Short mmCIF file of C-alpha atoms in Angstrom, two decimals:
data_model
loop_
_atom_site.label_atom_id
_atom_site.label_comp_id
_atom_site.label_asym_id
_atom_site.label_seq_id
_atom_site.Cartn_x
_atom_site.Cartn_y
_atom_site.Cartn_z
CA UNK J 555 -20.61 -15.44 4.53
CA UNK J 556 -17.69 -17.70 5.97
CA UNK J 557 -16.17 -16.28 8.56
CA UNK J 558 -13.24 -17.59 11.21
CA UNK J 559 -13.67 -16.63 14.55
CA UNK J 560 -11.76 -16.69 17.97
CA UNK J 561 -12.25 -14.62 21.51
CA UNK J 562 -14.68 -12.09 19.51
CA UNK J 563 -12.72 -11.76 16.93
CA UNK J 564 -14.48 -12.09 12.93
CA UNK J 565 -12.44 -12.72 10.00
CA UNK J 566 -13.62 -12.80 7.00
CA UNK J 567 -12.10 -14.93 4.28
CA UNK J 568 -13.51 -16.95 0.72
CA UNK J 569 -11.91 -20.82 0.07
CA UNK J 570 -12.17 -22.62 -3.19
CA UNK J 571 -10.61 -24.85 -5.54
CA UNK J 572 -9.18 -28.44 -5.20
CA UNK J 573 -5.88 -30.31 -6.39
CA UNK J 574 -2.69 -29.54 -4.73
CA UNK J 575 -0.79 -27.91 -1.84
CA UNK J 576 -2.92 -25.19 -0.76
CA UNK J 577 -2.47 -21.01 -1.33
CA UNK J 578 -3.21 -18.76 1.46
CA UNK J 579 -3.50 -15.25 0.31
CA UNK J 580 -2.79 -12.43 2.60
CA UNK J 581 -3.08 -9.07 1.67
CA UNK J 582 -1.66 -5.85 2.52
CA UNK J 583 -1.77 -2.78 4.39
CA UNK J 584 -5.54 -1.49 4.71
CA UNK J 585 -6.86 -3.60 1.31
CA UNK J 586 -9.06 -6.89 1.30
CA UNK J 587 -9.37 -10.32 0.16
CA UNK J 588 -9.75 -9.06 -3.18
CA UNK J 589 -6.27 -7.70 -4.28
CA UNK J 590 -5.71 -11.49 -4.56
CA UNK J 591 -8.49 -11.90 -6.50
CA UNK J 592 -7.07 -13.12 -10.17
CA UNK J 593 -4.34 -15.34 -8.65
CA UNK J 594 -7.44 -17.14 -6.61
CA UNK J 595 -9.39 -17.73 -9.92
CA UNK J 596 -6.04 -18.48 -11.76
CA UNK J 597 -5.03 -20.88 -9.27
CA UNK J 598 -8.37 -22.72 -8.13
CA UNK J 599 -8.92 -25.02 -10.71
CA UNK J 600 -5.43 -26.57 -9.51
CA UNK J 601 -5.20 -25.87 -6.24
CA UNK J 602 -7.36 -25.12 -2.54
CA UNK J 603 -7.18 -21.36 -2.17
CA UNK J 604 -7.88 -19.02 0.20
CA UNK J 605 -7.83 -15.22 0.34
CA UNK J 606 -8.89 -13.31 3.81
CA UNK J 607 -9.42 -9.50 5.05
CA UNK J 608 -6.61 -9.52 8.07
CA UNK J 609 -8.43 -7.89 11.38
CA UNK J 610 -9.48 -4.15 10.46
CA UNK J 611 -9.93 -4.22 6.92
CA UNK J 612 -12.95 -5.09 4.61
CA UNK J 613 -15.49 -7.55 6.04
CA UNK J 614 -13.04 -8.46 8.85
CA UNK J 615 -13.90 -7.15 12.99
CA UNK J 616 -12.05 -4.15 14.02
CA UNK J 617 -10.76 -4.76 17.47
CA UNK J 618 -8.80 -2.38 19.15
CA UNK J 619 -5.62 -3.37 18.75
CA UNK J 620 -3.26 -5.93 17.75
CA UNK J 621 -2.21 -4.70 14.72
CA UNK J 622 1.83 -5.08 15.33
CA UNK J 623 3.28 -7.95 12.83
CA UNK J 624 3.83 -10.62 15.04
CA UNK J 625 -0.13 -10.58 16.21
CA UNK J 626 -1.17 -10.53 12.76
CA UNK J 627 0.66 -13.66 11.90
CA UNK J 628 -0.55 -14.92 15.12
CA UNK J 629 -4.26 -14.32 13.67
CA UNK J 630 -3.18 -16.88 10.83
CA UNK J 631 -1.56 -19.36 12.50
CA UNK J 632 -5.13 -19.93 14.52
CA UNK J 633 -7.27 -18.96 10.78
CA UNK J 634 -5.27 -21.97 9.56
CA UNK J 635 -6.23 -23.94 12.28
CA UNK J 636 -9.64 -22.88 12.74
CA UNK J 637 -10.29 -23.24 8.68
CA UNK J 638 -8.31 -26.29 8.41
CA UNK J 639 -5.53 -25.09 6.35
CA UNK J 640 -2.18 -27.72 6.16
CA UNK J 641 0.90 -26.78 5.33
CA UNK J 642 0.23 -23.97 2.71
CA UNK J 643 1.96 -21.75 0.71
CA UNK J 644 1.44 -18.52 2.17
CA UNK J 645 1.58 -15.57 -0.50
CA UNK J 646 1.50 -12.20 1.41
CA UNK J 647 1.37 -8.48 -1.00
CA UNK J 648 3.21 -5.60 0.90
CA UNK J 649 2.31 -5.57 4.61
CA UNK J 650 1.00 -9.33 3.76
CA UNK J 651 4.42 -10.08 2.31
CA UNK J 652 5.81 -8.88 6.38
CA UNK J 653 3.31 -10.87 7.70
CA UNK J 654 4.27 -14.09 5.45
CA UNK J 655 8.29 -13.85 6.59
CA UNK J 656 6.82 -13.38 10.31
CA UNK J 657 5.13 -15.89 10.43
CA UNK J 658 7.94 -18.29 9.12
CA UNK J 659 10.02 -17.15 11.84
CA UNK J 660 7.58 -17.78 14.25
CA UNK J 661 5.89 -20.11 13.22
CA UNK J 662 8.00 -22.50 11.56
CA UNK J 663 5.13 -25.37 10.97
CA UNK J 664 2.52 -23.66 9.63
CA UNK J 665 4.11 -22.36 5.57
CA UNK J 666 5.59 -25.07 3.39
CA UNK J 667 6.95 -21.92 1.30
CA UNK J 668 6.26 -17.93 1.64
CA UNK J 669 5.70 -15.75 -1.62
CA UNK J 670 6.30 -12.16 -0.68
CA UNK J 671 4.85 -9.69 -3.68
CA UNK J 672 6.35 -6.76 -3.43
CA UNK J 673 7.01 -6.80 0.28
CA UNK J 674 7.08 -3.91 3.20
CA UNK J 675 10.68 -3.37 3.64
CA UNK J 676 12.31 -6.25 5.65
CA UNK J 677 15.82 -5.04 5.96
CA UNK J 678 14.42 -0.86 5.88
CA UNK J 679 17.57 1.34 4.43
CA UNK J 680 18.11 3.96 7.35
CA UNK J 681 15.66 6.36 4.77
CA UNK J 682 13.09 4.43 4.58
CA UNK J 683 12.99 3.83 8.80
CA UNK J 684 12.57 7.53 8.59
CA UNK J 685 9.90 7.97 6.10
CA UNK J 686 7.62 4.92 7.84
CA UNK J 687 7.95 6.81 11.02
CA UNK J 688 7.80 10.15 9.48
CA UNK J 689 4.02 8.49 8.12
CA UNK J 690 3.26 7.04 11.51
CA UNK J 691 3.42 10.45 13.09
CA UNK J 692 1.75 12.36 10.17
CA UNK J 693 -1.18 10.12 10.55
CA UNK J 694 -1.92 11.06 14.64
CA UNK J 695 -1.63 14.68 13.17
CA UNK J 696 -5.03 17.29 12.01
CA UNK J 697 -4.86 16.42 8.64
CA UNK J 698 -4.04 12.45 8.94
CA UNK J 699 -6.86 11.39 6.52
CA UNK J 700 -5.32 13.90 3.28
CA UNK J 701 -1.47 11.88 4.91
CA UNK J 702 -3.47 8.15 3.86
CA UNK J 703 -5.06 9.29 0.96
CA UNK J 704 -1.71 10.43 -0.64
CA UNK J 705 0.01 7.64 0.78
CA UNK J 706 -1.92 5.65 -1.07
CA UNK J 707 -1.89 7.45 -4.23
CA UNK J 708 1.38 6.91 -4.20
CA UNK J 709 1.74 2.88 -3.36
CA UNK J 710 -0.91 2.85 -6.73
CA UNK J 711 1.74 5.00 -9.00
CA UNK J 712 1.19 6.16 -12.60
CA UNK J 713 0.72 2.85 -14.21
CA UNK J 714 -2.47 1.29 -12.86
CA UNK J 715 -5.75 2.82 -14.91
CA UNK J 716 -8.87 4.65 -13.77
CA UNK J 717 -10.72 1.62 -12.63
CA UNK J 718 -8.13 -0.11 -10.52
CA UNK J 719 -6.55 3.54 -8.63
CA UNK J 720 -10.60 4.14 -7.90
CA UNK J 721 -11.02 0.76 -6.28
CA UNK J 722 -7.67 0.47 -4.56
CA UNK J 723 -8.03 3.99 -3.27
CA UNK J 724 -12.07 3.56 -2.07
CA UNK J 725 -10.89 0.26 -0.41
CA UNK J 726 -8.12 1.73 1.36
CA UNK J 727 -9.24 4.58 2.46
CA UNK J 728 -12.36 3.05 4.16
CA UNK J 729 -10.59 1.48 6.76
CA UNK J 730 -10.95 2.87 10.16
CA UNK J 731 -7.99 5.77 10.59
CA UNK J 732 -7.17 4.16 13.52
CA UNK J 733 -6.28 0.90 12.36
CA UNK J 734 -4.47 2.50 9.28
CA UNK J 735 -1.89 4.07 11.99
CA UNK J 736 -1.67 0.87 14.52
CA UNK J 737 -0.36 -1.09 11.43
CA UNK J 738 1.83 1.79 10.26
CA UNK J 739 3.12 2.42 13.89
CA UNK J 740 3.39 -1.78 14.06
CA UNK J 741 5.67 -1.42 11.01
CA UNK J 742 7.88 0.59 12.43
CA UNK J 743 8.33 -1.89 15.53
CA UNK J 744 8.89 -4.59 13.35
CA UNK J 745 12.85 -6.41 13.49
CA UNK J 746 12.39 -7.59 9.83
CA UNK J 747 15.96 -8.36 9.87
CA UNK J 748 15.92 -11.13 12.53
CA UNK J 749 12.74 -12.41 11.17
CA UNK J 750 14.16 -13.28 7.87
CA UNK J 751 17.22 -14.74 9.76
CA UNK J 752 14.91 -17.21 11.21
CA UNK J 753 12.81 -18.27 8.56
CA UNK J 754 13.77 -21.85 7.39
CA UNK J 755 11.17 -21.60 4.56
CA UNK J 756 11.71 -21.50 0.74
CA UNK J 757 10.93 -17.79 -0.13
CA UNK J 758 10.62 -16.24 -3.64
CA UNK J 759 10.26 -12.22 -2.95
CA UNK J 760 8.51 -11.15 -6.30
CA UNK J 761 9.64 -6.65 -6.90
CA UNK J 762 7.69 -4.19 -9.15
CA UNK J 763 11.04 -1.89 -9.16
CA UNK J 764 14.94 -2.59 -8.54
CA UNK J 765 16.58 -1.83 -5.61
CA UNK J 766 15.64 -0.42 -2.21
CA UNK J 767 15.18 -1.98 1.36
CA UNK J 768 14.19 -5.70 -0.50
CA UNK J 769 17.07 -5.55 -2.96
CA UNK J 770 19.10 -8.68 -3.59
CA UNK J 771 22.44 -7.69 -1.92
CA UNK J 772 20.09 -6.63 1.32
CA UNK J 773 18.03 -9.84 2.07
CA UNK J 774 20.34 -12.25 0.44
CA UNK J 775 22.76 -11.52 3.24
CA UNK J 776 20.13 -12.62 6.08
CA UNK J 777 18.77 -15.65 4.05
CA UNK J 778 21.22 -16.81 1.12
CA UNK J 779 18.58 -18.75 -0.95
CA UNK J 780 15.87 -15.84 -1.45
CA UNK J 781 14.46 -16.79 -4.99
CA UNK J 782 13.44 -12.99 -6.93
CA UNK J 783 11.36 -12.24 -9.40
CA UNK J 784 10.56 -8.88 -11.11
CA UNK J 785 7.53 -7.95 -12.95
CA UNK J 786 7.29 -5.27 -15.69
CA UNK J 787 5.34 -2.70 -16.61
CA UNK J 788 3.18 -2.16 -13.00
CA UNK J 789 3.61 -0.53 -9.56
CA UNK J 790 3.31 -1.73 -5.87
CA UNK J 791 -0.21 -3.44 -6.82
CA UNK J 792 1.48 -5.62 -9.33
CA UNK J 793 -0.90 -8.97 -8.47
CA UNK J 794 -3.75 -6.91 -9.66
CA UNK J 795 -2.06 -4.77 -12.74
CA UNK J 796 0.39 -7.40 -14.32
CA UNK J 797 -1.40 -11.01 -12.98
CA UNK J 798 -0.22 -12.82 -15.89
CA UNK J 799 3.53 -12.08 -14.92
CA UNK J 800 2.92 -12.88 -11.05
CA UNK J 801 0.82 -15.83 -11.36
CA UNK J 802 3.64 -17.19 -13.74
CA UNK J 803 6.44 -17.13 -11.30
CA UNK J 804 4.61 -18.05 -8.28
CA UNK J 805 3.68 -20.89 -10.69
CA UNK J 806 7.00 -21.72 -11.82
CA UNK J 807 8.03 -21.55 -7.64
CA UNK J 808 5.56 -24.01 -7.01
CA UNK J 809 7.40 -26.05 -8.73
CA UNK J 810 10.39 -26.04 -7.56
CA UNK J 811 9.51 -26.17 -3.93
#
Protein backbone atom coordinates (compact mmCIF):
# COMPACT_ATOMS: atom_id res chain seq x y z
CA UNK A 1 0.00 0.00 0.00
CA UNK A 2 1.61 3.51 -0.90
CA UNK A 3 1.86 5.49 1.77
CA UNK A 4 3.60 9.21 2.39
CA UNK A 5 5.27 9.63 5.45
CA UNK A 6 6.97 12.42 7.60
CA UNK A 7 8.01 12.67 11.58
CA UNK A 8 5.70 9.42 12.23
CA UNK A 9 3.18 10.49 10.47
CA UNK A 10 1.32 7.72 7.62
CA UNK A 11 -0.79 8.90 4.93
CA UNK A 12 -2.34 6.93 2.89
CA UNK A 13 -3.12 7.91 -0.67
CA UNK A 14 -3.63 5.84 -4.44
CA UNK A 15 -1.89 7.74 -7.80
CA UNK A 16 -2.71 6.83 -11.33
CA UNK A 17 -3.19 7.96 -14.71
CA UNK A 18 -0.93 9.94 -17.16
CA UNK A 19 -1.44 13.00 -19.65
CA UNK A 20 -1.86 16.37 -18.28
CA UNK A 21 -1.67 18.76 -15.29
CA UNK A 22 -2.18 16.66 -12.39
CA UNK A 23 -5.58 16.30 -9.87
CA UNK A 24 -5.07 16.07 -6.25
CA UNK A 25 -8.15 14.95 -4.53
CA UNK A 26 -8.81 15.86 -1.01
CA UNK A 27 -11.64 14.82 0.75
CA UNK A 28 -13.75 15.93 3.48
CA UNK A 29 -14.60 15.92 6.98
CA UNK A 30 -14.12 12.25 8.50
CA UNK A 31 -14.49 10.33 4.76
CA UNK A 32 -11.56 8.74 2.65
CA UNK A 33 -9.85 8.62 -0.55
CA UNK A 34 -12.79 7.11 -1.94
CA UNK A 35 -15.52 9.89 -2.10
CA UNK A 36 -13.26 10.89 -5.04
CA UNK A 37 -13.40 7.77 -6.40
CA UNK A 38 -15.41 8.24 -9.98
CA UNK A 39 -13.71 11.59 -10.77
CA UNK A 40 -10.18 9.51 -10.30
CA UNK A 41 -11.35 6.79 -12.84
CA UNK A 42 -13.07 9.54 -14.99
CA UNK A 43 -10.09 11.58 -15.06
CA UNK A 44 -7.05 9.02 -15.24
CA UNK A 45 -6.99 8.09 -18.61
CA UNK A 46 -6.20 11.97 -19.22
CA UNK A 47 -4.61 13.03 -16.47
CA UNK A 48 -2.03 11.94 -13.14
CA UNK A 49 -4.44 11.65 -10.23
CA UNK A 50 -4.28 11.33 -6.85
CA UNK A 51 -6.82 10.85 -4.06
CA UNK A 52 -5.54 10.57 -0.17
CA UNK A 53 -7.18 9.86 3.45
CA UNK A 54 -6.05 13.39 5.26
CA UNK A 55 -4.45 12.38 8.91
CA UNK A 56 -7.31 10.57 11.02
CA UNK A 57 -9.44 9.14 8.55
CA UNK A 58 -9.43 5.74 6.63
CA UNK A 59 -6.02 4.11 6.14
CA UNK A 60 -4.30 7.37 7.20
CA UNK A 61 -2.22 7.55 11.10
CA UNK A 62 -4.18 9.16 13.76
CA UNK A 63 -1.89 11.46 15.61
CA UNK A 64 -3.03 13.44 18.27
CA UNK A 65 -3.59 16.49 16.96
CA UNK A 66 -3.20 18.81 14.21
CA UNK A 67 -6.36 18.76 12.86
CA UNK A 68 -6.94 22.81 12.62
CA UNK A 69 -7.05 23.89 8.68
CA UNK A 70 -3.93 25.44 8.27
CA UNK A 71 -1.97 22.02 9.53
CA UNK A 72 -3.95 20.04 7.26
CA UNK A 73 -2.92 21.99 4.26
CA UNK A 74 0.43 21.95 5.73
CA UNK A 75 0.21 17.93 5.52
CA UNK A 76 -0.23 18.51 1.61
CA UNK A 77 2.08 20.90 0.86
CA UNK A 78 4.90 18.18 2.21
CA UNK A 79 2.44 14.94 0.52
CA UNK A 80 3.10 16.93 -2.67
CA UNK A 81 6.53 17.09 -2.08
CA UNK A 82 7.15 13.84 -0.66
CA UNK A 83 4.93 12.12 -3.68
CA UNK A 84 6.25 14.36 -6.23
CA UNK A 85 3.21 16.22 -7.10
CA UNK A 86 3.87 19.72 -9.44
CA UNK A 87 1.73 22.26 -9.66
CA UNK A 88 -1.72 20.46 -9.42
CA UNK A 89 -5.09 21.19 -9.43
CA UNK A 90 -6.19 20.64 -6.06
CA UNK A 91 -10.02 19.57 -5.84
CA UNK A 92 -11.07 19.55 -2.12
CA UNK A 93 -15.18 18.18 -1.15
CA UNK A 94 -16.48 20.04 2.04
CA UNK A 95 -13.79 20.25 4.74
CA UNK A 96 -11.35 19.32 1.61
CA UNK A 97 -12.84 22.25 -0.27
CA UNK A 98 -11.42 24.56 3.27
CA UNK A 99 -8.42 22.87 3.04
CA UNK A 100 -7.97 23.61 -0.92
CA UNK A 101 -8.62 27.70 -0.36
CA UNK A 102 -6.05 27.32 2.72
CA UNK A 103 -3.72 26.12 1.20
CA UNK A 104 -3.79 28.76 -1.70
CA UNK A 105 -3.43 31.33 0.79
CA UNK A 106 -0.67 29.81 2.27
CA UNK A 107 0.78 28.26 0.07
CA UNK A 108 0.69 30.14 -3.00
CA UNK A 109 3.16 27.67 -5.16
CA UNK A 110 1.91 24.56 -4.61
CA UNK A 111 -2.15 24.71 -6.68
CA UNK A 112 -2.16 25.89 -10.27
CA UNK A 113 -6.12 26.10 -9.64
CA UNK A 114 -8.43 24.97 -6.50
CA UNK A 115 -11.90 23.17 -7.17
CA UNK A 116 -13.94 23.47 -4.03
CA UNK A 117 -17.17 20.88 -4.22
CA UNK A 118 -19.48 21.93 -2.12
CA UNK A 119 -17.22 23.64 0.37
CA UNK A 120 -17.33 24.11 4.45
CA UNK A 121 -18.51 27.57 4.78
CA UNK A 122 -15.71 30.11 3.97
CA UNK A 123 -17.42 33.34 4.69
CA UNK A 124 -19.92 31.38 7.74
CA UNK A 125 -23.36 33.62 7.97
CA UNK A 126 -23.41 34.58 11.81
CA UNK A 127 -26.00 31.17 11.96
CA UNK A 128 -24.01 28.96 10.72
CA UNK A 129 -20.79 30.17 13.24
CA UNK A 130 -23.35 29.16 15.77
CA UNK A 131 -24.47 25.86 14.62
CA UNK A 132 -20.53 24.66 13.89
CA UNK A 133 -19.84 25.60 17.42
CA UNK A 134 -23.11 24.52 18.74
CA UNK A 135 -21.70 20.81 16.99
CA UNK A 136 -18.24 21.27 18.40
CA UNK A 137 -19.60 21.38 21.91
CA UNK A 138 -22.32 18.67 21.39
CA UNK A 139 -19.63 16.34 20.37
CA UNK A 140 -17.37 16.68 23.96
CA UNK A 141 -20.91 15.99 25.48
CA UNK A 142 -22.43 12.06 26.86
CA UNK A 143 -24.10 11.37 23.87
CA UNK A 144 -21.42 12.83 21.19
CA UNK A 145 -21.40 9.62 19.03
CA UNK A 146 -25.74 9.77 18.40
CA UNK A 147 -24.45 14.18 17.71
CA UNK A 148 -21.96 12.54 14.54
CA UNK A 149 -24.16 10.03 13.48
CA UNK A 150 -27.02 12.58 12.83
CA UNK A 151 -24.70 15.01 11.67
CA UNK A 152 -23.95 12.95 9.17
CA UNK A 153 -27.27 11.81 8.23
CA UNK A 154 -27.88 14.99 7.54
CA UNK A 155 -24.67 16.17 5.23
CA UNK A 156 -26.05 12.69 3.13
CA UNK A 157 -29.83 14.23 2.80
CA UNK A 158 -32.82 12.51 1.17
CA UNK A 159 -31.45 12.09 -2.26
CA UNK A 160 -28.51 9.69 -2.10
CA UNK A 161 -29.90 5.77 -2.11
CA UNK A 162 -29.46 2.87 0.30
CA UNK A 163 -26.05 1.90 -0.87
CA UNK A 164 -24.28 5.21 -0.88
CA UNK A 165 -26.03 6.71 2.87
CA UNK A 166 -24.72 3.00 4.20
CA UNK A 167 -21.20 3.57 2.99
CA UNK A 168 -20.90 7.27 3.64
CA UNK A 169 -22.37 6.79 7.08
CA UNK A 170 -20.05 3.38 8.01
CA UNK A 171 -17.04 5.46 6.71
CA UNK A 172 -17.74 8.37 8.71
CA UNK A 173 -18.65 7.20 11.61
CA UNK A 174 -15.52 4.96 12.03
CA UNK A 175 -13.27 7.62 12.55
CA UNK A 176 -11.89 8.05 15.94
CA UNK A 177 -14.52 10.55 18.00
CA UNK A 178 -11.73 12.40 18.82
CA UNK A 179 -10.52 13.40 15.60
CA UNK A 180 -14.21 13.99 14.41
CA UNK A 181 -14.30 16.97 17.15
CA UNK A 182 -10.50 18.38 16.62
CA UNK A 183 -11.58 19.02 12.94
CA UNK A 184 -15.00 20.34 13.95
CA UNK A 185 -13.45 22.50 16.80
CA UNK A 186 -10.53 23.43 13.91
CA UNK A 187 -13.47 24.65 11.81
CA UNK A 188 -14.61 26.86 14.00
CA UNK A 189 -11.01 28.54 14.36
CA UNK A 190 -10.75 28.85 10.87
CA UNK A 191 -10.62 32.90 9.27
CA UNK A 192 -12.07 31.59 5.93
CA UNK A 193 -12.60 35.09 5.04
CA UNK A 194 -8.94 36.23 4.94
CA UNK A 195 -7.97 33.02 3.41
CA UNK A 196 -9.98 33.54 0.34
CA UNK A 197 -8.67 37.19 0.32
CA UNK A 198 -5.30 35.79 -0.19
CA UNK A 199 -5.67 33.20 -2.58
CA UNK A 200 -4.27 34.30 -6.03
CA UNK A 201 -5.49 30.99 -7.57
CA UNK A 202 -8.24 30.39 -10.21
CA UNK A 203 -11.13 28.85 -8.11
CA UNK A 204 -14.40 27.32 -9.42
CA UNK A 205 -16.61 26.58 -6.06
CA UNK A 206 -19.01 23.80 -7.45
CA UNK A 207 -22.86 24.04 -4.80
CA UNK A 208 -25.42 21.17 -4.42
CA UNK A 209 -28.04 24.01 -3.14
CA UNK A 210 -28.35 27.98 -3.60
CA UNK A 211 -27.46 30.26 -1.18
CA UNK A 212 -25.91 30.14 2.29
CA UNK A 213 -22.35 30.97 3.71
CA UNK A 214 -20.70 30.05 -0.12
CA UNK A 215 -23.31 32.04 -2.02
CA UNK A 216 -22.18 34.24 -4.88
CA UNK A 217 -22.80 37.73 -3.35
CA UNK A 218 -20.68 36.29 -0.10
CA UNK A 219 -17.34 35.02 -1.65
CA UNK A 220 -17.46 37.09 -4.73
CA UNK A 221 -16.87 40.09 -2.50
CA UNK A 222 -13.44 38.58 -1.05
CA UNK A 223 -12.27 37.16 -4.46
CA UNK A 224 -14.14 38.81 -7.58
CA UNK A 225 -13.35 35.99 -10.13
CA UNK A 226 -14.85 32.85 -8.15
CA UNK A 227 -16.09 30.64 -11.14
CA UNK A 228 -19.67 28.56 -9.70
CA UNK A 229 -21.17 25.77 -10.68
CA UNK A 230 -24.36 24.02 -9.41
CA UNK A 231 -25.28 20.49 -9.73
CA UNK A 232 -28.85 19.08 -9.72
CA UNK A 233 -30.62 16.59 -8.33
CA UNK A 234 -27.96 15.51 -5.21
CA UNK A 235 -26.96 16.66 -1.69
CA UNK A 236 -23.62 17.61 0.05
CA UNK A 237 -21.98 14.26 -1.46
CA UNK A 238 -22.65 15.46 -4.94
CA UNK A 239 -19.04 13.95 -6.47
CA UNK A 240 -20.37 10.61 -5.55
CA UNK A 241 -24.38 11.01 -6.35
CA UNK A 242 -24.36 13.26 -9.56
CA UNK A 243 -20.45 12.48 -11.01
CA UNK A 244 -21.47 13.03 -14.45
CA UNK A 245 -22.49 16.75 -13.63
CA UNK A 246 -19.21 17.40 -11.44
CA UNK A 247 -16.74 15.76 -13.53
CA UNK A 248 -18.22 17.95 -16.44
CA UNK A 249 -17.53 21.29 -14.97
CA UNK A 250 -14.35 20.56 -13.33
CA UNK A 251 -13.69 19.41 -16.94
CA UNK A 252 -14.88 22.35 -18.65
CA UNK A 253 -12.57 24.51 -15.72
CA UNK A 254 -9.70 22.71 -16.77
CA UNK A 255 -9.99 24.26 -19.61
CA UNK A 256 -10.15 27.42 -19.09
CA UNK A 257 -7.41 27.66 -16.55
Amino acid sequence: MPYAERDGLRLYYERDGRGGVELLFVPGWCCDHTFFAPQFDYFRPTHPVTTLALRGCGRSDSPSDGYDIPSLADDITWFCAEVGIERPVVVGHSLGGMIAIELGARHPSIPSALVAVDPGPVHPTDETALLYADLAKQLKGPAAEDVRRASVLQRVGPTADDELRKKIVDTMCSVPLPVARAVIEGVTKWDGVSALMMCNSPLLVLQSAPGGSNDPSRLQTLKPDVQYGMTVGAGHFHQLEVPEQVNSMIERFLTAI
